């Protein structure tokens, strides 16, 4: 059973308390809410006023139009666009062909859910429920397995570098840094170039879409294959689907690395706490001849050991 003196040290070594985490979480949400409110509210108000002004000007210039009929037409246009139809030329955006359906399936099981596409028939809605019910756990298992394989590859590279150069700590840092940089290039920094070339977005918009997608936020303000004025190659959505899958697996790798780092830090802190408490007890009992093992000196450090003053 741990002694009362060990509790404060263990609390300092571990994560903050639940109440503190909850306070930080709420403060973070309130800060973000205030920032978005300050940035987006004026733009929303100006857009609404401009749209209302254009509506009244249209009704004044064309007196044959009725207000109710115009509003119904606008609602029908919005609904048609949500269904994948483009009013100009009566063209379809092709979101429910096989490739588009596959992309929708990927966005469903990965919980991205852009919101621009959703099933409309009752049968499709019921199917979507069961498809997501079993697909989301399967997707999580697969991503976790791929992330573990990537992590094993990182550890294997670190082992080979350690064997060849006898540089254990440097090999671990080097391999993890390479995994982080390679992932940043493949999944965040280079894909915006592809989106800029095919979608016509700016690099900043492509990077924004990449992050919002891989973080599974999926606002739906930027979605691939939605511009009716562009012709998309057949392989495009399939490549993006694979990019989403392996990008999420890379994020799982990063999460596993962070968890491993936290666990190692807590284990090291627990080692220091145990050694410090043990040696303190020995000094209190009058044993002034205490030697640390070399590995203990390396892991814990003598600075964590504070002798107890004997009165």
PDB file of C-alpha atoms in Angstrom:
ATOM      1  CA  UNK A   1       0.000   0.000   0.000  1.00  0.00           C
ATOM      2  CA  UNK A   2       1.375   3.380  -0.970  1.00  0.00           C
ATOM      3  CA  UNK A   3       2.281   5.752   1.831  1.00  0.00           C
ATOM      4  CA  UNK A   4       0.568   9.163   2.183  1.00  0.00           C
ATOM      5  CA  UNK A   5       3.787  10.900   1.194  1.00  0.00           C
ATOM      6  CA  UNK A   6       3.692   9.235  -2.239  1.00  0.00           C
ATOM      7  CA  UNK A   7       0.307  10.591  -3.250  1.00  0.00           C
ATOM      8  CA  UNK A   8       1.289  14.220  -3.967  1.00  0.00           C
ATOM      9  CA  UNK A   9       4.263  13.079  -6.025  1.00  0.00           C
ATOM     10  CA  UNK A  10       2.129  10.674  -8.041  1.00  0.00           C
ATOM     11  CA  UNK A  11      -0.448  13.397  -8.698  1.00  0.00           C
ATOM     12  CA  UNK A  12       2.261  15.716  -9.976  1.00  0.00           C
ATOM     13  CA  UNK A  13       3.615  13.012 -12.271  1.00  0.00           C
ATOM     14  CA  UNK A  14       0.283  11.974 -13.810  1.00  0.00           C
ATOM     15  CA  UNK A  15      -2.369  13.844 -15.704  1.00  0.00           C
ATOM     16  CA  UNK A  16      -4.338  16.707 -14.126  1.00  0.00           C
ATOM     17  CA  UNK A  17      -7.415  15.904 -12.103  1.00  0.00           C
ATOM     18  CA  UNK A  18     -10.802  15.425 -13.774  1.00  0.00           C
ATOM     19  CA  UNK A  19     -12.157  18.720 -12.487  1.00  0.00           C
ATOM     20  CA  UNK A  20      -9.124  20.586 -13.821  1.00  0.00           C
ATOM     21  CA  UNK A  21      -9.409  18.850 -17.205  1.00  0.00           C
ATOM     22  CA  UNK A  22     -13.107  19.726 -17.345  1.00  0.00           C
ATOM     23  CA  UNK A  23     -12.331  23.353 -16.514  1.00  0.00           C
ATOM     24  CA  UNK A  24      -9.652  23.516 -19.214  1.00  0.00           C
ATOM     25  CA  UNK A  25     -12.002  21.856 -21.694  1.00  0.00           C
ATOM     26  CA  UNK A  26     -14.837  24.301 -21.056  1.00  0.00           C
ATOM     27  CA  UNK A  27     -12.453  27.268 -21.115  1.00  0.00           C
ATOM     28  CA  UNK A  28     -11.060  26.088 -24.443  1.00  0.00           C
ATOM     29  CA  UNK A  29     -14.574  25.754 -25.892  1.00  0.00           C
ATOM     30  CA  UNK A  30     -15.616  29.183 -24.631  1.00  0.00           C
ATOM     31  CA  UNK A  31     -12.460  30.791 -26.021  1.00  0.00           C
ATOM     32  CA  UNK A  32     -13.007  29.168 -29.412  1.00  0.00           C
ATOM     33  CA  UNK A  33     -16.678  30.154 -29.398  1.00  0.00           C
ATOM     34  CA  UNK A  34     -15.814  33.776 -28.708  1.00  0.00           C
ATOM     35  CA  UNK A  35     -13.197  33.814 -31.470  1.00  0.00           C
ATOM     36  CA  UNK A  36     -15.485  32.270 -34.097  1.00  0.00           C
ATOM     37  CA  UNK A  37     -18.341  34.532 -33.043  1.00  0.00           C
ATOM     38  CA  UNK A  38     -16.165  37.620 -33.451  1.00  0.00           C
ATOM     39  CA  UNK A  39     -14.826  36.518 -36.840  1.00  0.00           C
ATOM     40  CA  UNK A  40     -17.864  34.955 -38.514  1.00  0.00           C
ATOM     41  CA  UNK A  41     -20.826  36.899 -37.130  1.00  0.00           C
ATOM     42  CA  UNK A  42     -20.171  40.138 -39.091  1.00  0.00           C
ATOM     43  CA  UNK A  43     -19.704  38.194 -42.331  1.00  0.00           C
ATOM     44  CA  UNK A  44     -22.919  36.267 -41.777  1.00  0.00           C
ATOM     45  CA  UNK A  45     -24.843  39.468 -41.069  1.00  0.00           C
ATOM     46  CA  UNK A  46     -23.474  41.223 -44.162  1.00  0.00           C
ATOM     47  CA  UNK A  47     -24.265  38.234 -46.399  1.00  0.00           C
ATOM     48  CA  UNK A  48     -27.823  38.010 -45.078  1.00  0.00           C
ATOM     49  CA  UNK A  49     -28.399  41.725 -45.626  1.00  0.00           C
ATOM     50  CA  UNK A  50     -26.991  41.565 -49.149  1.00  0.00           C
ATOM     51  CA  UNK A  51     -29.153  38.565 -50.044  1.00  0.00           C
ATOM     52  CA  UNK A  52     -32.264  40.249 -48.685  1.00  0.00           C
ATOM     53  CA  UNK A  53     -31.457  43.430 -50.621  1.00  0.00           C
ATOM     54  CA  UNK A  54     -31.038  41.500 -53.872  1.00  0.00           C
ATOM     55  CA  UNK A  55     -34.336  39.738 -53.266  1.00  0.00           C
ATOM     56  CA  UNK A  56     -36.245  43.003 -52.816  1.00  0.00           C
ATOM     57  CA  UNK A  57     -34.561  44.559 -55.851  1.00  0.00           C
ATOM     58  CA  UNK A  58     -35.606  41.554 -57.919  1.00  0.00           C
ATOM     59  CA  UNK A  59     -39.195  41.857 -56.755  1.00  0.00           C
ATOM     60  CA  UNK A  60     -39.243  45.615 -57.461  1.00  0.00           C
ATOM     61  CA  UNK A  61     -37.737  45.328 -60.944  1.00  0.00           C
ATOM     62  CA  UNK A  62     -39.908  42.362 -61.945  1.00  0.00           C
ATOM     63  CA  UNK A  63     -43.343  43.094 -60.577  1.00  0.00           C
ATOM     64  CA  UNK A  64     -44.800  39.982 -62.207  1.00  0.00           C
ATOM     65  CA  UNK A  65     -42.956  37.808 -59.708  1.00  0.00           C
ATOM     66  CA  UNK A  66     -44.675  36.813 -56.503  1.00  0.00           C
ATOM     67  CA  UNK A  67     -42.756  36.689 -53.262  1.00  0.00           C
ATOM     68  CA  UNK A  68     -44.036  33.234 -52.287  1.00  0.00           C
ATOM     69  CA  UNK A  69     -43.297  31.768 -55.705  1.00  0.00           C
ATOM     70  CA  UNK A  70     -39.767  33.161 -55.681  1.00  0.00           C
ATOM     71  CA  UNK A  71     -39.091  31.699 -52.244  1.00  0.00           C
ATOM     72  CA  UNK A  72     -40.419  28.301 -53.301  1.00  0.00           C
ATOM     73  CA  UNK A  73     -38.179  28.394 -56.373  1.00  0.00           C
ATOM     74  CA  UNK A  74     -35.156  29.210 -54.221  1.00  0.00           C
ATOM     75  CA  UNK A  75     -35.971  26.344 -51.841  1.00  0.00           C
ATOM     76  CA  UNK A  76     -36.362  23.929 -54.759  1.00  0.00           C
ATOM     77  CA  UNK A  77     -33.007  25.009 -56.185  1.00  0.00           C
ATOM     78  CA  UNK A  78     -31.321  24.455 -52.823  1.00  0.00           C
ATOM     79  CA  UNK A  79     -32.940  21.042 -52.428  1.00  0.00           C
ATOM     80  CA  UNK A  80     -31.973  20.042 -55.970  1.00  0.00           C
ATOM     81  CA  UNK A  81     -28.362  21.030 -55.327  1.00  0.00           C
ATOM     82  CA  UNK A  82     -28.325  18.989 -52.122  1.00  0.00           C
ATOM     83  CA  UNK A  83     -29.606  16.021 -54.119  1.00  0.00           C
ATOM     84  CA  UNK A  84     -26.739  16.322 -56.574  1.00  0.00           C
ATOM     85  CA  UNK A  85     -28.497  18.153 -59.384  1.00  0.00           C
ATOM     86  CA  UNK A  86     -27.176  21.280 -61.031  1.00  0.00           C
ATOM     87  CA  UNK A  87     -29.907  23.557 -62.382  1.00  0.00           C
ATOM     88  CA  UNK A  88     -27.897  25.030 -65.239  1.00  0.00           C
ATOM     89  CA  UNK A  89     -28.111  22.549 -68.097  1.00  0.00           C
ATOM     90  CA  UNK A  90     -29.979  20.042 -65.868  1.00  0.00           C
ATOM     91  CA  UNK A  91     -26.785  18.122 -65.236  1.00  0.00           C
ATOM     92  CA  UNK A  92     -26.114  15.694 -62.409  1.00  0.00           C
ATOM     93  CA  UNK A  93     -23.035  15.908 -60.245  1.00  0.00           C
ATOM     94  CA  UNK A  94     -22.810  12.099 -60.275  1.00  0.00           C
ATOM     95  CA  UNK A  95     -22.627  11.714 -56.533  1.00  0.00           C
ATOM     96  CA  UNK A  96     -24.655   8.483 -56.499  1.00  0.00           C
ATOM     97  CA  UNK A  97     -22.808   6.548 -59.181  1.00  0.00           C
ATOM     98  CA  UNK A  98     -20.709   3.624 -57.961  1.00  0.00           C
ATOM     99  CA  UNK A  99     -17.577   5.699 -57.366  1.00  0.00           C
ATOM    100  CA  UNK A 100     -19.553   8.394 -55.581  1.00  0.00           C
ATOM    101  CA  UNK A 101     -21.346   5.771 -53.492  1.00  0.00           C
ATOM    102  CA  UNK A 102     -18.004   4.255 -52.530  1.00  0.00           C
ATOM    103  CA  UNK A 103     -16.766   7.670 -51.425  1.00  0.00           C
ATOM    104  CA  UNK A 104     -19.965   8.121 -49.407  1.00  0.00           C
ATOM    105  CA  UNK A 105     -19.385   4.729 -47.759  1.00  0.00           C
ATOM    106  CA  UNK A 106     -15.851   5.752 -46.785  1.00  0.00           C
ATOM    107  CA  UNK A 107     -17.039   9.069 -45.347  1.00  0.00           C
ATOM    108  CA  UNK A 108     -19.698   7.188 -43.372  1.00  0.00           C
ATOM    109  CA  UNK A 109     -17.600   4.482 -41.704  1.00  0.00           C
ATOM    110  CA  UNK A 110     -14.795   6.973 -40.979  1.00  0.00           C
ATOM    111  CA  UNK A 111     -17.387   9.256 -39.275  1.00  0.00           C
ATOM    112  CA  UNK A 112     -16.325  12.205 -41.444  1.00  0.00           C
ATOM    113  CA  UNK A 113     -19.871  12.830 -42.660  1.00  0.00           C
ATOM    114  CA  UNK A 114     -19.441  15.869 -44.893  1.00  0.00           C
ATOM    115  CA  UNK A 115     -23.178  16.540 -44.841  1.00  0.00           C
ATOM    116  CA  UNK A 116     -23.414  17.361 -48.538  1.00  0.00           C
ATOM    117  CA  UNK A 117     -24.720  13.901 -49.348  1.00  0.00           C
ATOM    118  CA  UNK A 118     -27.220  11.797 -47.441  1.00  0.00           C
ATOM    119  CA  UNK A 119     -29.674   8.988 -48.273  1.00  0.00           C
ATOM    120  CA  UNK A 120     -33.181  10.162 -49.105  1.00  0.00           C
ATOM    121  CA  UNK A 121     -35.193   6.944 -49.408  1.00  0.00           C
ATOM    122  CA  UNK A 122     -36.370   5.104 -46.295  1.00  0.00           C
ATOM    123  CA  UNK A 123     -34.653   1.897 -47.386  1.00  0.00           C
ATOM    124  CA  UNK A 124     -31.345   3.721 -47.848  1.00  0.00           C
ATOM    125  CA  UNK A 125     -31.656   5.416 -44.461  1.00  0.00           C
ATOM    126  CA  UNK A 126     -32.292   2.089 -42.698  1.00  0.00           C
ATOM    127  CA  UNK A 127     -29.403   0.530 -44.605  1.00  0.00           C
ATOM    128  CA  UNK A 128     -27.163   3.453 -43.613  1.00  0.00           C
ATOM    129  CA  UNK A 129     -27.930   2.833 -39.921  1.00  0.00           C
ATOM    130  CA  UNK A 130     -26.891  -0.816 -40.014  1.00  0.00           C
ATOM    131  CA  UNK A 131     -24.016  -0.106 -42.391  1.00  0.00           C
ATOM    132  CA  UNK A 132     -22.566   2.465 -39.983  1.00  0.00           C
ATOM    133  CA  UNK A 133     -23.371   0.338 -36.922  1.00  0.00           C
ATOM    134  CA  UNK A 134     -21.073  -2.438 -38.071  1.00  0.00           C
ATOM    135  CA  UNK A 135     -18.796  -0.404 -40.338  1.00  0.00           C
ATOM    136  CA  UNK A 136     -17.575   2.129 -37.763  1.00  0.00           C
ATOM    137  CA  UNK A 137     -16.176  -0.492 -35.322  1.00  0.00           C
ATOM    138  CA  UNK A 138     -14.651  -2.392 -38.243  1.00  0.00           C
ATOM    139  CA  UNK A 139     -13.043   0.823 -39.477  1.00  0.00           C
ATOM    140  CA  UNK A 140     -11.645   1.591 -36.009  1.00  0.00           C
ATOM    141  CA  UNK A 141     -10.194  -1.916 -35.713  1.00  0.00           C
ATOM    142  CA  UNK A 142      -8.590  -1.651 -39.142  1.00  0.00           C
ATOM    143  CA  UNK A 143      -7.138   1.805 -38.495  1.00  0.00           C
ATOM    144  CA  UNK A 144      -5.778   0.686 -35.140  1.00  0.00           C
ATOM    145  CA  UNK A 145      -4.210  -2.394 -36.744  1.00  0.00           C
ATOM    146  CA  UNK A 146      -2.618  -0.374 -39.539  1.00  0.00           C
ATOM    147  CA  UNK A 147      -1.393   2.171 -36.975  1.00  0.00           C
ATOM    148  CA  UNK A 148       0.168  -0.626 -34.914  1.00  0.00           C
ATOM    149  CA  UNK A 149       1.873  -2.016 -38.023  1.00  0.00           C
ATOM    150  CA  UNK A 150       3.268   1.431 -38.778  1.00  0.00           C
ATOM    151  CA  UNK A 151       4.420   1.746 -35.168  1.00  0.00           C
ATOM    152  CA  UNK A 152       6.085  -1.680 -35.379  1.00  0.00           C
ATOM    153  CA  UNK A 153       7.871  -0.521 -38.509  1.00  0.00           C
ATOM    154  CA  UNK A 154       9.106   2.582 -36.698  1.00  0.00           C
ATOM    155  CA  UNK A 155      10.361   0.475 -33.773  1.00  0.00           C
ATOM    156  CA  UNK A 156      12.015  -1.965 -36.180  1.00  0.00           C
ATOM    157  CA  UNK A 157      13.863   0.848 -37.950  1.00  0.00           C
ATOM    158  CA  UNK A 158      14.965   2.212 -34.574  1.00  0.00           C
ATOM    159  CA  UNK A 159      16.224  -1.254 -33.582  1.00  0.00           C
ATOM    160  CA  UNK A 160      18.275  -1.652 -36.762  1.00  0.00           C
ATOM    161  CA  UNK A 161      19.781   1.816 -36.340  1.00  0.00           C
ATOM    162  CA  UNK A 162      20.609   1.026 -32.718  1.00  0.00           C
ATOM    163  CA  UNK A 163      22.301  -2.252 -33.690  1.00  0.00           C
ATOM    164  CA  UNK A 164      24.310  -0.637 -36.472  1.00  0.00           C
ATOM    165  CA  UNK A 165      25.288   2.659 -34.851  1.00  0.00           C
ATOM    166  CA  UNK A 166      24.874   1.882 -31.116  1.00  0.00           C
ATOM    167  CA  UNK A 167      22.712   4.959 -30.748  1.00  0.00           C
ATOM    168  CA  UNK A 168      19.509   3.883 -29.031  1.00  0.00           C
ATOM    169  CA  UNK A 169      18.004   7.185 -27.921  1.00  0.00           C
ATOM    170  CA  UNK A 170      19.017   8.990 -31.102  1.00  0.00           C
ATOM    171  CA  UNK A 171      17.623   6.175 -33.262  1.00  0.00           C
ATOM    172  CA  UNK A 172      14.246   6.347 -31.561  1.00  0.00           C
ATOM    173  CA  UNK A 173      14.064  10.128 -31.936  1.00  0.00           C
ATOM    174  CA  UNK A 174      15.209   9.946 -35.566  1.00  0.00           C
ATOM    175  CA  UNK A 175      12.713   7.267 -36.633  1.00  0.00           C
ATOM    176  CA  UNK A 176       9.773   8.946 -34.902  1.00  0.00           C
ATOM    177  CA  UNK A 177      10.709  12.289 -36.420  1.00  0.00           C
ATOM    178  CA  UNK A 178      10.918  10.704 -39.875  1.00  0.00           C
ATOM    179  CA  UNK A 179       7.493   9.087 -39.395  1.00  0.00           C
ATOM    180  CA  UNK A 180       6.022  12.424 -38.383  1.00  0.00           C
ATOM    181  CA  UNK A 181       7.620  14.363 -41.258  1.00  0.00           C
ATOM    182  CA  UNK A 182       6.763  11.708 -43.866  1.00  0.00           C
ATOM    183  CA  UNK A 183       3.155  11.671 -42.697  1.00  0.00           C
ATOM    184  CA  UNK A 184       2.935  15.442 -42.794  1.00  0.00           C
ATOM    185  CA  UNK A 185       4.216  15.437 -46.366  1.00  0.00           C
ATOM    186  CA  UNK A 186       2.079  12.575 -47.661  1.00  0.00           C
ATOM    187  CA  UNK A 187      -1.192  13.405 -45.917  1.00  0.00           C
ATOM    188  CA  UNK A 188      -1.224  17.150 -45.236  1.00  0.00           C
ATOM    189  CA  UNK A 189       1.338  19.098 -47.280  1.00  0.00           C
ATOM    190  CA  UNK A 190       1.326  17.376 -50.698  1.00  0.00           C
ATOM    191  CA  UNK A 191      -2.416  16.544 -51.179  1.00  0.00           C
ATOM    192  CA  UNK A 192      -3.383  20.259 -51.408  1.00  0.00           C
ATOM    193  CA  UNK A 193      -1.314  20.408 -54.603  1.00  0.00           C
ATOM    194  CA  UNK A 194      -3.510  17.688 -56.107  1.00  0.00           C
ATOM    195  CA  UNK A 195      -6.678  19.438 -54.973  1.00  0.00           C
ATOM    196  CA  UNK A 196      -5.437  22.719 -56.407  1.00  0.00           C
ATOM    197  CA  UNK A 197      -4.801  21.099 -59.776  1.00  0.00           C
ATOM    198  CA  UNK A 198      -8.097  19.178 -60.049  1.00  0.00           C
ATOM    199  CA  UNK A 199     -10.539  21.224 -57.949  1.00  0.00           C
ATOM    200  CA  UNK A 200      -9.114  24.688 -58.687  1.00  0.00           C
ATOM    201  CA  UNK A 201      -8.744  25.483 -54.998  1.00  0.00           C
ATOM    202  CA  UNK A 202      -5.955  27.528 -53.533  1.00  0.00           C
ATOM    203  CA  UNK A 203      -3.272  25.735 -51.560  1.00  0.00           C
ATOM    204  CA  UNK A 204      -4.692  27.129 -48.325  1.00  0.00           C
ATOM    205  CA  UNK A 205      -8.154  25.801 -49.176  1.00  0.00           C
ATOM    206  CA  UNK A 206      -6.698  22.403 -50.046  1.00  0.00           C
ATOM    207  CA  UNK A 207      -4.757  22.268 -46.791  1.00  0.00           C
ATOM    208  CA  UNK A 208      -7.882  23.290 -44.892  1.00  0.00           C
ATOM    209  CA  UNK A 209      -9.858  20.503 -46.582  1.00  0.00           C
ATOM    210  CA  UNK A 210      -7.100  17.977 -45.821  1.00  0.00           C
ATOM    211  CA  UNK A 211      -7.035  18.802 -42.142  1.00  0.00           C
ATOM    212  CA  UNK A 212     -10.816  18.971 -41.739  1.00  0.00           C
ATOM    213  CA  UNK A 213     -11.126  15.606 -43.485  1.00  0.00           C
ATOM    214  CA  UNK A 214      -8.395  13.691 -41.656  1.00  0.00           C
ATOM    215  CA  UNK A 215      -9.504  15.085 -38.317  1.00  0.00           C
ATOM    216  CA  UNK A 216     -12.978  13.634 -39.170  1.00  0.00           C
ATOM    217  CA  UNK A 217     -14.581  17.035 -38.523  1.00  0.00           C
ATOM    218  CA  UNK A 218     -16.012  17.106 -42.050  1.00  0.00           C
ATOM    219  CA  UNK A 219     -17.859  20.417 -42.220  1.00  0.00           C
ATOM    220  CA  UNK A 220     -18.816  19.847 -45.850  1.00  0.00           C
ATOM    221  CA  UNK A 221     -17.978  23.356 -47.029  1.00  0.00           C
ATOM    222  CA  UNK A 222     -15.235  21.877 -49.210  1.00  0.00           C
ATOM    223  CA  UNK A 223     -15.894  18.475 -50.799  1.00  0.00           C
ATOM    224  CA  UNK A 224     -14.161  16.945 -53.795  1.00  0.00           C
ATOM    225  CA  UNK A 225     -15.981  16.334 -57.070  1.00  0.00           C
ATOM    226  CA  UNK A 226     -18.634  19.000 -56.506  1.00  0.00           C
ATOM    227  CA  UNK A 227     -17.835  21.526 -59.213  1.00  0.00           C
ATOM    228  CA  UNK A 228     -20.192  20.962 -62.184  1.00  0.00           C
ATOM    229  CA  UNK A 229     -17.931  23.062 -64.415  1.00  0.00           C
ATOM    230  CA  UNK A 230     -15.057  20.590 -64.091  1.00  0.00           C
ATOM    231  CA  UNK A 231     -14.472  17.104 -65.443  1.00  0.00           C
ATOM    232  CA  UNK A 232     -12.994  14.728 -62.898  1.00  0.00           C
ATOM    233  CA  UNK A 233     -10.907  11.653 -63.764  1.00  0.00           C
ATOM    234  CA  UNK A 234     -12.333   8.290 -62.799  1.00  0.00           C
ATOM    235  CA  UNK A 235      -9.492   7.440 -60.409  1.00  0.00           C
ATOM    236  CA  UNK A 236      -9.774  10.683 -58.466  1.00  0.00           C
ATOM    237  CA  UNK A 237     -12.293   9.733 -55.777  1.00  0.00           C
ATOM    238  CA  UNK A 238     -10.752   6.288 -55.334  1.00  0.00           C
ATOM    239  CA  UNK A 239      -7.323   7.797 -54.689  1.00  0.00           C
ATOM    240  CA  UNK A 240      -8.824  10.287 -52.236  1.00  0.00           C
ATOM    241  CA  UNK A 241     -10.614   7.421 -50.450  1.00  0.00           C
ATOM    242  CA  UNK A 242      -7.298   5.582 -50.002  1.00  0.00           C
ATOM    243  CA  UNK A 243      -5.690   8.816 -48.856  1.00  0.00           C
ATOM    244  CA  UNK A 244      -8.369   9.176 -46.191  1.00  0.00           C
ATOM    245  CA  UNK A 245      -7.891   5.582 -45.004  1.00  0.00           C
ATOM    246  CA  UNK A 246      -4.108   5.710 -44.699  1.00  0.00           C
ATOM    247  CA  UNK A 247      -4.194   9.274 -43.419  1.00  0.00           C
ATOM    248  CA  UNK A 248      -6.409   8.225 -40.537  1.00  0.00           C
ATOM    249  CA  UNK A 249      -4.084   5.260 -39.917  1.00  0.00           C
ATOM    250  CA  UNK A 250      -1.161   7.673 -39.766  1.00  0.00           C
ATOM    251  CA  UNK A 251      -3.057   9.716 -37.198  1.00  0.00           C
ATOM    252  CA  UNK A 252      -3.559   6.484 -35.240  1.00  0.00           C
ATOM    253  CA  UNK A 253       0.218   5.995 -35.402  1.00  0.00           C
ATOM    254  CA  UNK A 254       0.810   9.490 -34.037  1.00  0.00           C
ATOM    255  CA  UNK A 255      -1.706   8.848 -31.262  1.00  0.00           C
ATOM    256  CA  UNK A 256       0.033   5.572 -30.378  1.00  0.00           C
ATOM    257  CA  UNK A 257       3.386   7.347 -30.270  1.00  0.00           C
ATOM    258  CA  UNK A 258       1.955  10.015 -27.969  1.00  0.00           C
ATOM    259  CA  UNK A 259       0.420   7.375 -25.693  1.00  0.00           C
ATOM    260  CA  UNK A 260       3.731   5.527 -25.593  1.00  0.00           C
ATOM    261  CA  UNK A 261       5.529   8.755 -24.729  1.00  0.00           C
ATOM    262  CA  UNK A 262       3.084   9.544 -21.910  1.00  0.00           C
ATOM    263  CA  UNK A 263       3.321   6.020 -20.501  1.00  0.00           C
ATOM    264  CA  UNK A 264       7.124   6.110 -20.552  1.00  0.00           C
ATOM    265  CA  UNK A 265       7.097   9.495 -18.836  1.00  0.00           C
ATOM    266  CA  UNK A 266       4.761   8.256 -16.109  1.00  0.00           C
ATOM    267  CA  UNK A 267       6.846   5.092 -15.675  1.00  0.00           C
ATOM    268  CA  UNK A 268      10.012   7.179 -15.323  1.00  0.00           C
ATOM    269  CA  UNK A 269       8.322   9.503 -12.855  1.00  0.00           C
ATOM    270  CA  UNK A 270       7.041   6.527 -10.856  1.00  0.00           C
ATOM    271  CA  UNK A 271      10.590   5.156 -10.764  1.00  0.00           C
ATOM    272  CA  UNK A 272      11.923   8.442  -9.424  1.00  0.00           C
ATOM    273  CA  UNK A 273       9.165   8.640  -6.848  1.00  0.00           C
ATOM    274  CA  UNK A 274       9.744   5.078  -5.623  1.00  0.00           C
ATOM    275  CA  UNK A 275      13.509   5.457  -5.363  1.00  0.00           C
ATOM    276  CA  UNK A 276      13.241   8.809  -3.628  1.00  0.00           C
ATOM    277  CA  UNK A 277      10.772   7.473  -1.073  1.00  0.00           C
ATOM    278  CA  UNK A 278      12.838   4.307  -0.437  1.00  0.00           C
ATOM    279  CA  UNK A 279      16.088   6.175   0.070  1.00  0.00           C
ATOM    280  CA  UNK A 280      14.351   8.735   2.254  1.00  0.00           C
ATOM    281  CA  UNK A 281      13.142   5.949   4.510  1.00  0.00           C
ATOM    282  CA  UNK A 282      16.623   4.428   4.660  1.00  0.00           C
ATOM    283  CA  UNK A 283      18.147   7.765   5.624  1.00  0.00           C
ATOM    284  CA  UNK A 284      15.474   8.252   8.271  1.00  0.00           C
ATOM    285  CA  UNK A 285      16.369   4.849   9.724  1.00  0.00           C
ATOM    286  CA  UNK A 286      19.998   5.896   9.966  1.00  0.00           C
ATOM    287  CA  UNK A 287      21.433   4.062   6.980  1.00  0.00           C
ATOM    288  CA  UNK A 288      23.850   6.564   5.462  1.00  0.00           C
ATOM    289  CA  UNK A 289      25.523   4.089   3.082  1.00  0.00           C
ATOM    290  CA  UNK A 290      23.162   3.837   0.118  1.00  0.00           C
ATOM    291  CA  UNK A 291      24.370   3.219  -3.419  1.00  0.00           C
ATOM    292  CA  UNK A 292      22.306   3.568  -6.545  1.00  0.00           C
ATOM    293  CA  UNK A 293      22.683   1.148  -9.400  1.00  0.00           C
ATOM    294  CA  UNK A 294      24.026   2.674 -12.632  1.00  0.00           C
ATOM    295  CA  UNK A 295      20.698   2.181 -14.413  1.00  0.00           C
ATOM    296  CA  UNK A 296      18.871   3.819 -11.509  1.00  0.00           C
ATOM    297  CA  UNK A 297      21.186   6.796 -11.652  1.00  0.00           C
ATOM    298  CA  UNK A 298      20.539   7.109 -15.361  1.00  0.00           C
ATOM    299  CA  UNK A 299      16.753   6.715 -15.154  1.00  0.00           C
ATOM    300  CA  UNK A 300      15.945   8.583 -11.986  1.00  0.00           C
ATOM    301  CA  UNK A 301      18.846  10.945 -11.410  1.00  0.00           C
ATOM    302  CA  UNK A 302      20.306  11.848  -8.055  1.00  0.00           C
ATOM    303  CA  UNK A 303      18.642  15.258  -8.100  1.00  0.00           C
ATOM    304  CA  UNK A 304      15.294  13.610  -7.374  1.00  0.00           C
ATOM    305  CA  UNK A 305      16.645  12.159  -4.097  1.00  0.00           C
ATOM    306  CA  UNK A 306      16.374  14.526  -1.173  1.00  0.00           C
ATOM    307  CA  UNK A 307      17.857  13.319   2.108  1.00  0.00           C
ATOM    308  CA  UNK A 308      15.777  13.693   5.222  1.00  0.00           C
ATOM    309  CA  UNK A 309      17.334  15.824   7.909  1.00  0.00           C
ATOM    310  CA  UNK A 310      17.923  13.965  11.154  1.00  0.00           C
ATOM    311  CA  UNK A 311      17.318  15.993  14.268  1.00  0.00           C
TER     312      UNK A 311
END
